[in-house]
Coordinates of C-alpha atoms in Angstrom, one line a residue:
Chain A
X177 CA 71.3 114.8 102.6
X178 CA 74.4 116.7 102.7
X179 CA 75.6 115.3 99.1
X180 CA 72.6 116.5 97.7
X181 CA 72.2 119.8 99.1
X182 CA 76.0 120.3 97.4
X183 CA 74.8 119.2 93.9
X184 CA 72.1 121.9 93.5
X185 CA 73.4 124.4 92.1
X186 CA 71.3 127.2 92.8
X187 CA 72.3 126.9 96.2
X188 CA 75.8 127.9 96.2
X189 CA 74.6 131.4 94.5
X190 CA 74.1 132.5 98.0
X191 CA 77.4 130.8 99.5
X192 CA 78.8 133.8 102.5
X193 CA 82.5 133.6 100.6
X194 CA 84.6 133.2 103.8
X195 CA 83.1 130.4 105.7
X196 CA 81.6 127.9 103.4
X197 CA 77.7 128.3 103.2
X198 CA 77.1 124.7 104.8
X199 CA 78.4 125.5 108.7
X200 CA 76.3 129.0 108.3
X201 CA 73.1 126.4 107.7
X202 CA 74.6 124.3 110.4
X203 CA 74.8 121.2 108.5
X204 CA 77.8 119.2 108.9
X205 CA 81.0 119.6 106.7
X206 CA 83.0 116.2 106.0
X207 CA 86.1 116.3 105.1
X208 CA 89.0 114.3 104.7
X209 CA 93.3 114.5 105.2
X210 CA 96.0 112.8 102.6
X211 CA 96.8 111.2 106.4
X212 CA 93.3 109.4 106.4
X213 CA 91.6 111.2 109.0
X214 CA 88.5 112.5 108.5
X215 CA 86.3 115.2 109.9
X216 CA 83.0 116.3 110.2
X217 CA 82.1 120.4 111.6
X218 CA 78.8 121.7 112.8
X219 CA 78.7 125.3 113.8
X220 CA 82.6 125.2 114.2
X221 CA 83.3 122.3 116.1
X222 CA 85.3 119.0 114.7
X223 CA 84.8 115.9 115.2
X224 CA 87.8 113.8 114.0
X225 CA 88.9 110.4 113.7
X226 CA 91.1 107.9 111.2
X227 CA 89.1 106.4 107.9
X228 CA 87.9 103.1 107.4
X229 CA 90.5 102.7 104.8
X230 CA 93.1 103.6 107.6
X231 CA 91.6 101.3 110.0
X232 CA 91.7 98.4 107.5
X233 CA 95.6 98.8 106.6
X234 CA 96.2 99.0 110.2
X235 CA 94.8 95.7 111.6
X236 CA 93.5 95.6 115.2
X237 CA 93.5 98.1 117.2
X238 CA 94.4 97.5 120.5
X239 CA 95.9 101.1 122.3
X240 CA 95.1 104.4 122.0
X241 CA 96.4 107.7 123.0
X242 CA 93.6 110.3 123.4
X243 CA 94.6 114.2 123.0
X244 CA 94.2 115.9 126.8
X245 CA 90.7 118.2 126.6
X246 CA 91.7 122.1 126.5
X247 CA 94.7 121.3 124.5
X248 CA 95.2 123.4 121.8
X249 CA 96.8 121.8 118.5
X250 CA 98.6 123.5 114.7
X251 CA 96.6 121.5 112.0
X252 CA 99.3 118.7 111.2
X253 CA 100.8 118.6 114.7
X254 CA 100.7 115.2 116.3
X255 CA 97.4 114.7 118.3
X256 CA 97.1 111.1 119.2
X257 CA 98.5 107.6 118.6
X258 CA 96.7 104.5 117.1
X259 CA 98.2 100.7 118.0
X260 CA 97.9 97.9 116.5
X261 CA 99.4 94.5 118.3
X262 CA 102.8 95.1 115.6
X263 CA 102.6 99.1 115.2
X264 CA 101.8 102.4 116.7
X265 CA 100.5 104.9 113.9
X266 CA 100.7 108.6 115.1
X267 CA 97.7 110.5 113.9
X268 CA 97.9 114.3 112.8
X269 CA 95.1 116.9 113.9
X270 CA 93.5 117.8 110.7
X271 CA 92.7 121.0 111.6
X272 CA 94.1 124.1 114.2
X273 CA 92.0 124.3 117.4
X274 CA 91.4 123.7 120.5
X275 CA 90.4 119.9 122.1
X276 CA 87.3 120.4 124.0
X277 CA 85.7 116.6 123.9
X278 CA 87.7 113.0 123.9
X279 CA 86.1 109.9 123.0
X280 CA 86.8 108.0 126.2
X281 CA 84.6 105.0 125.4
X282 CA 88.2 104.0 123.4
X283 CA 90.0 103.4 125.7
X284 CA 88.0 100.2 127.1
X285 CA 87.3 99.5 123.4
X286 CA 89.9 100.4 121.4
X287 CA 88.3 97.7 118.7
X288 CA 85.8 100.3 117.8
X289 CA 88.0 102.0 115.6
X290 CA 87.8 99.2 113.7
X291 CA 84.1 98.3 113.9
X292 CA 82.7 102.4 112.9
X293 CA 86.1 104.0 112.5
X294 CA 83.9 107.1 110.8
X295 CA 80.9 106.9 113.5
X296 CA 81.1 105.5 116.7
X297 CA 85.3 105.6 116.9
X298 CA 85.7 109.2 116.4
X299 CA 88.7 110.6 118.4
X300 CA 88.2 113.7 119.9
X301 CA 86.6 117.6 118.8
X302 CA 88.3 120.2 117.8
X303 CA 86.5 124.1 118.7
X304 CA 88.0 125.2 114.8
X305 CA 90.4 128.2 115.7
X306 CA 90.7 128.4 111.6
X307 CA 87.6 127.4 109.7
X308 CA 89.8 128.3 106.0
X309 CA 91.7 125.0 106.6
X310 CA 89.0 122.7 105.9
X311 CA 89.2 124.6 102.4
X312 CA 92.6 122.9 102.0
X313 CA 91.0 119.4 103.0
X314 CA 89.8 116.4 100.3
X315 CA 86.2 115.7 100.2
X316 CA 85.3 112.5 99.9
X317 CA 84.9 112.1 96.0
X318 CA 88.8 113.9 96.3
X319 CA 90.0 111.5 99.1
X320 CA 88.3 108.3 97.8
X321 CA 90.3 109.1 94.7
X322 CA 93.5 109.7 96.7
X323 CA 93.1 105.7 98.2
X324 CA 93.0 104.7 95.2
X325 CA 96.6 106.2 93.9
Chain B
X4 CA 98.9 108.6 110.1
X5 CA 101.8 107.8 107.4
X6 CA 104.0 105.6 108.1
X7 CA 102.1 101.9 108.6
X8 CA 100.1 103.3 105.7
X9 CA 102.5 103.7 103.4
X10 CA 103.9 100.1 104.1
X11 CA 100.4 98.7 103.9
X12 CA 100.6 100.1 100.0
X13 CA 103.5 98.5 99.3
X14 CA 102.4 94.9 100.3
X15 CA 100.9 94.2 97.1
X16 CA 104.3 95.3 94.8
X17 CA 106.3 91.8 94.0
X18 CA 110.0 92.5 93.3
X19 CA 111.7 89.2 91.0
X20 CA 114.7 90.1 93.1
X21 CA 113.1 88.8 96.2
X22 CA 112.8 84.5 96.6
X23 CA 109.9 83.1 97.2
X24 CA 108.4 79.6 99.2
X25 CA 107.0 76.6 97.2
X26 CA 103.6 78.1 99.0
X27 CA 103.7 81.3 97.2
X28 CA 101.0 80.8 95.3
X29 CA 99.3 78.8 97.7
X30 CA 99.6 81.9 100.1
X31 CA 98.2 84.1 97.3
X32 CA 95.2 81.7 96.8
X33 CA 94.2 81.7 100.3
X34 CA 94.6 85.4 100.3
X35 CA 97.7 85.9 102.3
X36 CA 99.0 89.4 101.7
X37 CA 102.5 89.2 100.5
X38 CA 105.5 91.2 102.3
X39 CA 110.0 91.4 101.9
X40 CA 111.0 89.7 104.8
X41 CA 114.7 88.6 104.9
X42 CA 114.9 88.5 101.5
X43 CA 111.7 86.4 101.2
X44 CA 107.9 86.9 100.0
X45 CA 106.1 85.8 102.8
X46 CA 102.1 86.5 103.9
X47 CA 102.2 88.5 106.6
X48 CA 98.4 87.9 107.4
X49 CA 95.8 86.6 105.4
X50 CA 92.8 88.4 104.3
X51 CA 89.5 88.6 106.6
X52 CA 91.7 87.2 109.4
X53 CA 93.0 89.7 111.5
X54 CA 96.1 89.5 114.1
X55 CA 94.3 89.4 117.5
X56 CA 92.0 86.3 115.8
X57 CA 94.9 84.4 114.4
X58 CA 96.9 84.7 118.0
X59 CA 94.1 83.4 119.5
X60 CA 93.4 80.8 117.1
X61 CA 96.8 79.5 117.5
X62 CA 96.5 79.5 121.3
X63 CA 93.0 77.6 121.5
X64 CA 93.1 75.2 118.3
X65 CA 96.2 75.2 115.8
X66 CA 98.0 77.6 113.4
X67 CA 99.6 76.4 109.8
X68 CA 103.3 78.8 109.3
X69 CA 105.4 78.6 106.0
X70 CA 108.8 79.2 107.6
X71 CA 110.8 77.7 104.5
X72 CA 112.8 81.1 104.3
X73 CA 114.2 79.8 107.6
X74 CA 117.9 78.1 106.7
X75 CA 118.2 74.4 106.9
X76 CA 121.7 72.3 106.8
X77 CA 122.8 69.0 107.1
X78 CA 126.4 68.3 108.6
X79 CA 127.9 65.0 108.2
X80 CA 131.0 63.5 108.7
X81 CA 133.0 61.4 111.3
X82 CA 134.1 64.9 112.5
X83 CA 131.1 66.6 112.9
X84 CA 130.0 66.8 116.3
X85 CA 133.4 68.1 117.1
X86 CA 133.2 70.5 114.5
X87 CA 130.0 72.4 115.4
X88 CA 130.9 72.3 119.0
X89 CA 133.9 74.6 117.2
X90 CA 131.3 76.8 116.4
X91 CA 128.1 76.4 119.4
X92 CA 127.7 76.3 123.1
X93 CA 125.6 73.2 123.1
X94 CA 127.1 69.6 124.4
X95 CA 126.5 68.2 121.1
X96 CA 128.0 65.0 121.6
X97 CA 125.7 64.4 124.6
X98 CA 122.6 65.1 122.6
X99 CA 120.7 61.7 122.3
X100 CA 119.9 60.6 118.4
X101 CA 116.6 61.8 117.9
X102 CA 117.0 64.9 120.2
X103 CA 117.4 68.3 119.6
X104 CA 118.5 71.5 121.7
X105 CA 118.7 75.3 121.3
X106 CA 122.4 76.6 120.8
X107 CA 124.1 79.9 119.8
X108 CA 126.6 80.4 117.3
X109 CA 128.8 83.1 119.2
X110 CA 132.0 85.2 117.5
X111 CA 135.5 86.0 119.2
X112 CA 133.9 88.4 121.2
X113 CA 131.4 86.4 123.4
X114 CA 128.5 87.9 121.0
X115 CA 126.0 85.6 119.5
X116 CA 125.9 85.5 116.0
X117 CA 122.3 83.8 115.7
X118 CA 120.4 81.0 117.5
X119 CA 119.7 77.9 116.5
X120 CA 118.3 74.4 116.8
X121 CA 120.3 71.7 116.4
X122 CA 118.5 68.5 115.9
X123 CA 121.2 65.3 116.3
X124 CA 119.0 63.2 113.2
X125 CA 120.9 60.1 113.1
X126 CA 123.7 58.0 114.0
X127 CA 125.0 60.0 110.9
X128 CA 124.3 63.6 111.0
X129 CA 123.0 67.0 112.5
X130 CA 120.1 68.4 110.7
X131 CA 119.9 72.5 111.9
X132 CA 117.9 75.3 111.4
X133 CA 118.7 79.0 111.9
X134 CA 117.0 82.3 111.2
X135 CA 116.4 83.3 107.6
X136 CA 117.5 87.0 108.5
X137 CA 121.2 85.8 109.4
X138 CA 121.6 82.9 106.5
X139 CA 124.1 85.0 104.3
X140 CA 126.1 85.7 107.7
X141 CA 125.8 82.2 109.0
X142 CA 127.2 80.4 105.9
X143 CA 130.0 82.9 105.5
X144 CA 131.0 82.1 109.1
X145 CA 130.2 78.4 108.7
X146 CA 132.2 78.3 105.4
X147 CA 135.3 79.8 106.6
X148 CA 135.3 77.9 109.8
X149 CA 135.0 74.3 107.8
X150 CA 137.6 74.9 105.5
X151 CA 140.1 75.7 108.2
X152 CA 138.9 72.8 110.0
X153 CA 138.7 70.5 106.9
X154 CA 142.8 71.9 106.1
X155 CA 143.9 70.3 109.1
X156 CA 142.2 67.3 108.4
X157 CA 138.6 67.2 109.8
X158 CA 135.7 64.9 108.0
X159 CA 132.9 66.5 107.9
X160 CA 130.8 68.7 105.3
X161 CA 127.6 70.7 105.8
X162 CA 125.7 71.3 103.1
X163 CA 122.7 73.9 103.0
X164 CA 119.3 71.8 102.0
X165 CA 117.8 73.4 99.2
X166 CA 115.2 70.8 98.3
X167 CA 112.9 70.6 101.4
X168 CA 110.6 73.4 102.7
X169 CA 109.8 74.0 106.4
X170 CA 106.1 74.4 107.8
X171 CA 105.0 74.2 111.1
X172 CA 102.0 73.7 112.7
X173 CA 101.7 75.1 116.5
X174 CA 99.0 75.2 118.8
X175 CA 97.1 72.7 121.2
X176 CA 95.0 70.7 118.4
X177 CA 98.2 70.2 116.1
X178 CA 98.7 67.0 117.9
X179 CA 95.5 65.6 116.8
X180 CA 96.0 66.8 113.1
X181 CA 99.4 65.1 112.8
X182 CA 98.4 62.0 114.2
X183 CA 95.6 61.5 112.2
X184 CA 98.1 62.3 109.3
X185 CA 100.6 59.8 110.5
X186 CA 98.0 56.7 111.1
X187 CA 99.0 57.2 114.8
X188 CA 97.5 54.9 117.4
X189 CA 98.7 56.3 120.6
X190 CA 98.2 60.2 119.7
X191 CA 102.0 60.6 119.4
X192 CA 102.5 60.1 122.9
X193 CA 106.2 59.0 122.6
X194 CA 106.8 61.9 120.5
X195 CA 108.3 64.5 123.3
X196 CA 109.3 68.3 122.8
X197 CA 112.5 68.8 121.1
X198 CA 113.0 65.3 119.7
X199 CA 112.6 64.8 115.5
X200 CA 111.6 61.7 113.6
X201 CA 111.4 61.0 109.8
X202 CA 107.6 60.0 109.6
X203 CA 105.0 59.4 106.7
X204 CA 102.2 62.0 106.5
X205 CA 99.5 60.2 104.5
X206 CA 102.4 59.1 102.3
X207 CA 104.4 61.7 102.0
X208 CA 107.7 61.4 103.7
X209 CA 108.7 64.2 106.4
X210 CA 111.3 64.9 108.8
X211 CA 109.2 66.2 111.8
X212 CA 110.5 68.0 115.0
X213 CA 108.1 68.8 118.2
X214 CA 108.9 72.5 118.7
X215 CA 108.0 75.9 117.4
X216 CA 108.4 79.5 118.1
X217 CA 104.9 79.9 120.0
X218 CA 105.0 78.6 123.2
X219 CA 102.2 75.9 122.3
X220 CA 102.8 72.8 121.5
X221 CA 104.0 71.8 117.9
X222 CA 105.7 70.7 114.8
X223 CA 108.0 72.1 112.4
X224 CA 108.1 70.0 109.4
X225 CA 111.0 69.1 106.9
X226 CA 109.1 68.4 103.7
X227 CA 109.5 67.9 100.1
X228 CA 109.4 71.2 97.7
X229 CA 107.0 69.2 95.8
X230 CA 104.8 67.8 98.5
X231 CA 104.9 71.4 100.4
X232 CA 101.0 72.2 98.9
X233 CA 99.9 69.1 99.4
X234 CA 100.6 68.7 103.0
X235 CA 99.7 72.2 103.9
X236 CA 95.8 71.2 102.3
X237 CA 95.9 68.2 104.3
X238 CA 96.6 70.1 107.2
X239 CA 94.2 72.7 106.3
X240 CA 91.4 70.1 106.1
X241 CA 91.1 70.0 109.9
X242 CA 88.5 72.6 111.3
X243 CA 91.0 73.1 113.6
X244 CA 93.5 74.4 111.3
X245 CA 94.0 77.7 109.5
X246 CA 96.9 79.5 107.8
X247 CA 98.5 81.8 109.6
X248 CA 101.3 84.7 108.4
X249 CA 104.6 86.2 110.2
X250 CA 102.6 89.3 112.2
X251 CA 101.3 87.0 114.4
X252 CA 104.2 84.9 115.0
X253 CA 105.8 88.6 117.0
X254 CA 103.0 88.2 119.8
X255 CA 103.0 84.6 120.2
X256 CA 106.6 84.5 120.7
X257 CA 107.0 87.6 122.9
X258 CA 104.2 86.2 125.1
X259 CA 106.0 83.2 125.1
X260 CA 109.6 84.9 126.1
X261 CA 111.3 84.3 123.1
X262 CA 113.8 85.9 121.2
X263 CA 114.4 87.1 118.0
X264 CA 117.4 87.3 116.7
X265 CA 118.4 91.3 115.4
X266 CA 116.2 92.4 117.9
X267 CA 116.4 91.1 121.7
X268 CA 119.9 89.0 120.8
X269 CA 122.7 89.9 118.3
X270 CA 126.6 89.9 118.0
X271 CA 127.1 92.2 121.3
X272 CA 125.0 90.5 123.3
X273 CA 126.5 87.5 125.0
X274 CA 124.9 84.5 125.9
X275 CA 124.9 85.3 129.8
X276 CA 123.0 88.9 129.3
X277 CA 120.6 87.4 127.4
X278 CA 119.8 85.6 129.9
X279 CA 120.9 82.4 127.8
X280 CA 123.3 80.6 130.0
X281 CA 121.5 77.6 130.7
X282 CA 122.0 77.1 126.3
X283 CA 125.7 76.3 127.8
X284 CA 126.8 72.9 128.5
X285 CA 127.9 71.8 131.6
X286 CA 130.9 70.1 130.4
X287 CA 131.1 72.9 127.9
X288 CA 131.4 75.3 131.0
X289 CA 134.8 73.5 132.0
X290 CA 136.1 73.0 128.6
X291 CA 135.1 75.7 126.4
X292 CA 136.0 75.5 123.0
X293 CA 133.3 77.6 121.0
X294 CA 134.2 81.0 120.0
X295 CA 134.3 83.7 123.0
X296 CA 134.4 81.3 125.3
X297 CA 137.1 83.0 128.3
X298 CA 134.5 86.0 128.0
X299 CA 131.2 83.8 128.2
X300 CA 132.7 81.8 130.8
X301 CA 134.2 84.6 132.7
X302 CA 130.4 86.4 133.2
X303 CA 129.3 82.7 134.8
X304 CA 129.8 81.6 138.8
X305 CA 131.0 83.5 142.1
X306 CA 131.7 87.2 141.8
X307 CA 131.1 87.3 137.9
X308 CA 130.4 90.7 136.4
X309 CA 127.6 91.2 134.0
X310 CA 127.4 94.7 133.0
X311 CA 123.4 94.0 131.7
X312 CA 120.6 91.2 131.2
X313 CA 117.8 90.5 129.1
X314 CA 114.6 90.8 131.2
X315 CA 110.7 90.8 130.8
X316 CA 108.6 93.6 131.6
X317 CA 105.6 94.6 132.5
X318 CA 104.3 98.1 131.0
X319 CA 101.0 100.5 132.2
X320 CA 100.1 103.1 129.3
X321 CA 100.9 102.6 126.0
X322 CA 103.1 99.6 125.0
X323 CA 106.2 100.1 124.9
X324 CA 108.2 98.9 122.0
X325 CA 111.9 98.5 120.6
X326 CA 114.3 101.6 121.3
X327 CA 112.2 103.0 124.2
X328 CA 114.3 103.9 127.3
X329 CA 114.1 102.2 130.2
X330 CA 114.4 104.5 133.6
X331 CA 115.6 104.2 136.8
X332 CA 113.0 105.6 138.9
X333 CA 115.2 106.8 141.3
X334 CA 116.8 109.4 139.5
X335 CA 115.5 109.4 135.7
X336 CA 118.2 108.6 134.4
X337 CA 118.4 105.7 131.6
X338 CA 119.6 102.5 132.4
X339 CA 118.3 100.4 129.8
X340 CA 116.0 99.8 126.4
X341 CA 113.6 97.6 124.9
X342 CA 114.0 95.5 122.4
X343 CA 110.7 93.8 122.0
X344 CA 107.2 94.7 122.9
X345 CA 103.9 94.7 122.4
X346 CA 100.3 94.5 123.9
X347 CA 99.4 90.9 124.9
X348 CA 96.5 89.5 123.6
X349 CA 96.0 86.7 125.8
X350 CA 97.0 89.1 129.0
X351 CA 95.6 91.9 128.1
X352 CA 98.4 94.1 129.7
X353 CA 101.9 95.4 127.7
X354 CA 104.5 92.9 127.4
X355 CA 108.0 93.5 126.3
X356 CA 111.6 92.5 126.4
X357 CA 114.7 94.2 127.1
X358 CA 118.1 95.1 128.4
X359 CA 118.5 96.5 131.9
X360 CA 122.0 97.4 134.2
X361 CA 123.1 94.9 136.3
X362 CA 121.5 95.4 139.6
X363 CA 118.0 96.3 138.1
X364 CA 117.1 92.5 136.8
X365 CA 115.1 91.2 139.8
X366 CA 111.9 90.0 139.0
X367 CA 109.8 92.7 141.0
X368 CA 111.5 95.6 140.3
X369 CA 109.7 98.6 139.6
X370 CA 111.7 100.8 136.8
X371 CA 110.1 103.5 134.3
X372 CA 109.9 103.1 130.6
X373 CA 109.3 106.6 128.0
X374 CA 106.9 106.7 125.4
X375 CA 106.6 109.4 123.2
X376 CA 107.5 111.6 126.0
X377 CA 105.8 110.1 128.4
X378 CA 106.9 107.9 131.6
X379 CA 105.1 105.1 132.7
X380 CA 105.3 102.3 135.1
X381 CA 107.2 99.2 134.2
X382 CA 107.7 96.2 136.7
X383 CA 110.6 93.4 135.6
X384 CA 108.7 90.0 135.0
X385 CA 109.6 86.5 134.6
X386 CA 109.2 85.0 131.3
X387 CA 107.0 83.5 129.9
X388 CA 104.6 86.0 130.4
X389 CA 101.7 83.0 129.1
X390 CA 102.9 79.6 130.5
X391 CA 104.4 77.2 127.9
X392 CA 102.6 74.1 126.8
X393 CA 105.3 71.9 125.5
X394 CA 104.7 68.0 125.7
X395 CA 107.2 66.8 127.8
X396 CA 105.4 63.2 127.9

């Protein structure tokens, strides 16, 4: 639904310039990082996580670190930590803001980040405390290209 | 998240300047992703067949390894026992033909150099095996010891073996598969834990030792270049049996309280603090005669000093893995690192290894470890933290 509300292109004739006419509708944004984490915004809140094709070049998940709520984080400051049984991948919050949910079902399941690493195995939300940066973020045409550099 | 990625898009670049096994192709066939390691091109996993499911695999049925990158040499010569006790802290010339035993090459200055196995093969010769990370520095050391030895008029040679690759095969079912292999009658039951035997595996001839790196019971396998596929597919035709890459071979181990060499032992660490001592001889203990000996010996009996020792620990919170402090709980302050660790998949809890102050390595003790920032709980542990299952007959 969201892919083809962006393809019509009468629709972006009445796009607000600032904030990106799909969170005025309050239909969720998707975006992506170079870092593979992705997230998705309705009405300014981010839900976050790591990509499946992050999940797959990690391996088994087995830890991980969940942000503490009412946290706030600078987009690309380190916001939580991903283990596999070799490794321990840090993971960057994709966008500025404030923590105000954590996904606590990870921690006795950390294997759902590999089983829905975009649904279920989302990390934590983010109240957006700077909407512009998700301008700067890959869609996912843009980031399914960037895997496959 | 950069850093495991950007190694993860690396695995797939081959570089001519790195060796590779007899099983390379055979890896690539099966699906094995391929990594550097020591030099080497060796699958690290294989596709569809994640970590957690191969360490399990290997713990309930059996796991197939390539570990040809590992160095193999044969040491002959009237001389010979006397000249590798030159070099190891192992009573050699006590070892029964057909035994083996772990040993330690050590330097001048008590450190180890690298661990090893030293298999006594025959009436005629040592066959031995160290790691493939410290080859170049273990023939360099080797060599220069032998020709002084061989100047004032020793017999013996050792020669690296270059024509044979090394599997193995580890985990509760591998017993089964080799028999069957070997036309056994008796399911190997004379066949104990760190004893070898040149045997015929559905023709094709092997030197076979009962041991591993796991903790399970196994085989490592001295075979043929040109036999190497072969055996590996009549391995593989077991159910029971599946390929299984280098990750895993890090979690088995640790669970299993072993070392690895560059990590939890190397050449400041003496055999004492890491928690090695029982490698030394008895009547080596008296006579010394390996490199470092007056410091080895001078850490062992009545009112030694050992200024640190290798211990196992138990970690809450995240795992805790190699360079993490270890605190005293006391005060904060540091008193030790890890050198190993990861979470255990047949525990479910953090395992690691690593080097505390004298005084703190009592099984029991509670101490504090820092991950990235944070301090969490850490209790000293025996090891192994999973029980060995050697076959001890």
């Amino acid at each position: 639904m969201f892919t083809r509300l962006t393809s019509r292109p009468f629709t972006r004739a009445f796009t607000a310039p600032r904030q990106g006419f799909v969170s005025l509708r309050g239909y969720a944004t998707k975006r992506y990082t170079k870092d593979h984490e992705w997230i998705s915004v309705t009405d300014g809140i981010g839900t976050f996580g790591i990509s499946d094709f992050a999940q797959k070049a990690l391996g088994d998940v087995v830890y991980i670190e969940l942000p503490e709520v009412g946290k706030s984080f600078a987009k690309k400051e380190n916001i939580s930590a991903v283990e596999s049984v070799k490794a321990a991948s840090d993971i960057y919050a994709p966008v500025s803001g404030e923590v105000v949910a954590v996904n606590s079902s990870l921690g006795e399941e950390p294997s759902l980040i590999n089983s829905s690493p975009e649904g279920e195995a989302w990390i934590a939300k983010i109240k957006l405390s700077n909407p512009a940066e998700l301008d700067h973020l890959l869609d996912e045409a843009a980031y399914a290209k960037h895997c496959d550099e | 998240m950069i850093g495991a990625l950007r190694n993860a898009r690396g695995l797939a670049t081959a570089a001519t300047k790195w060796s590779r096994t007899s099983l390379y192709d055979f890896h690539v066939q099966n699906g094995g992703k391929m990594v550097e390691f020591a030099g080497w091109e060796m699958p690290v996993q294989y596709d569809g067949f994640g970590v957690l499911a191969s360490h399990e695999w290997t713990r309930a049925k059996a796991s197939l390894f390539d570990v040809s990158h590992m160095l193999q040499t044969s040491w002959v010569g009237k001389d010979r026992v006397k000249f590798i006790e030159s070099l190891v802290v192992a009573d050699v010339a006590a070892l029964p033909v057909g035994s083996s035993t772990l040993s330690l090459f050590t330097n001048d200055n008590g450190g180890i150099i690298d661990d090893t196995v030293i298999n006594k093969r025959s009436e005629n010769g040592l066959y031995v095996v160290s790691n493939a990370g410290c080859a170049e520095k273990d023939l360099a050391h080797i060599r220069a010891r032998l020709a002084d030895f061989q100047n004032k008029g020793g017999d013996v040679d050792v020669k690296v073996i270059d024509d044979m690759s090394l599997v193995a095969i580890q985990g509760p079912k591998a017993v089964n598969i080799i028999g069957e292999l070997a036309g056994s009658t008796n399911g190997l039951k004379d066949f104990k834990f760190m004893s070898g035997r040149e045997m015929s595996l559905k023709g094709i001839p092997v030197y076979i030792s009962r041991c591993g790196y796991t903790g399970e019971d196994g085989f490592e396998i001295s075979v043929p270049h040109s036999e190497a596929v072969n055996l590996s597919k009549l391995i593989l035709e077991s159910p029971d049996a599946k390929l299984a890459g280098l990750a895993v071979r890090d979690s088995l181990r640790l669970e299993a309280g072993l070392c690895l060499y560059g990590h939890d032992l190397d050449d400041t660490v003496t055999p004492v603090e890491g928690a090695l001592t029982w490698t030394i001889g008895q009547r080596r203990r008296t006579e010394g005669g390996f490199p470092g000996a007056s410091k080895i010996l001078s850490q062992i009996g009545k009112g030694a000093v050992v200024p640190r020792r290798r211990v196992g620990l138990i970690v809450m919170g995240a795992p805790a893995r190699e360079h993490v402090e270890v605190l005293n709980p006391a005060d904060g302050s540091v008193i030790g690192n890890i050198t190993s660790g990861c979470p255990s998949p047949v525990l479910k809890k953090n395992v690691a290894m690593g080097y505390v102050a004298n005084g703190f390595h009592k099984a029991g003790t509670e101490l504090q470890v820092k991950v990235r920032g944070k301090v969490q709980k850490a209790v000293v542990t025996k090891m192994p933290f999973v029980e060995h299952q050697y076959y001890r007959g």
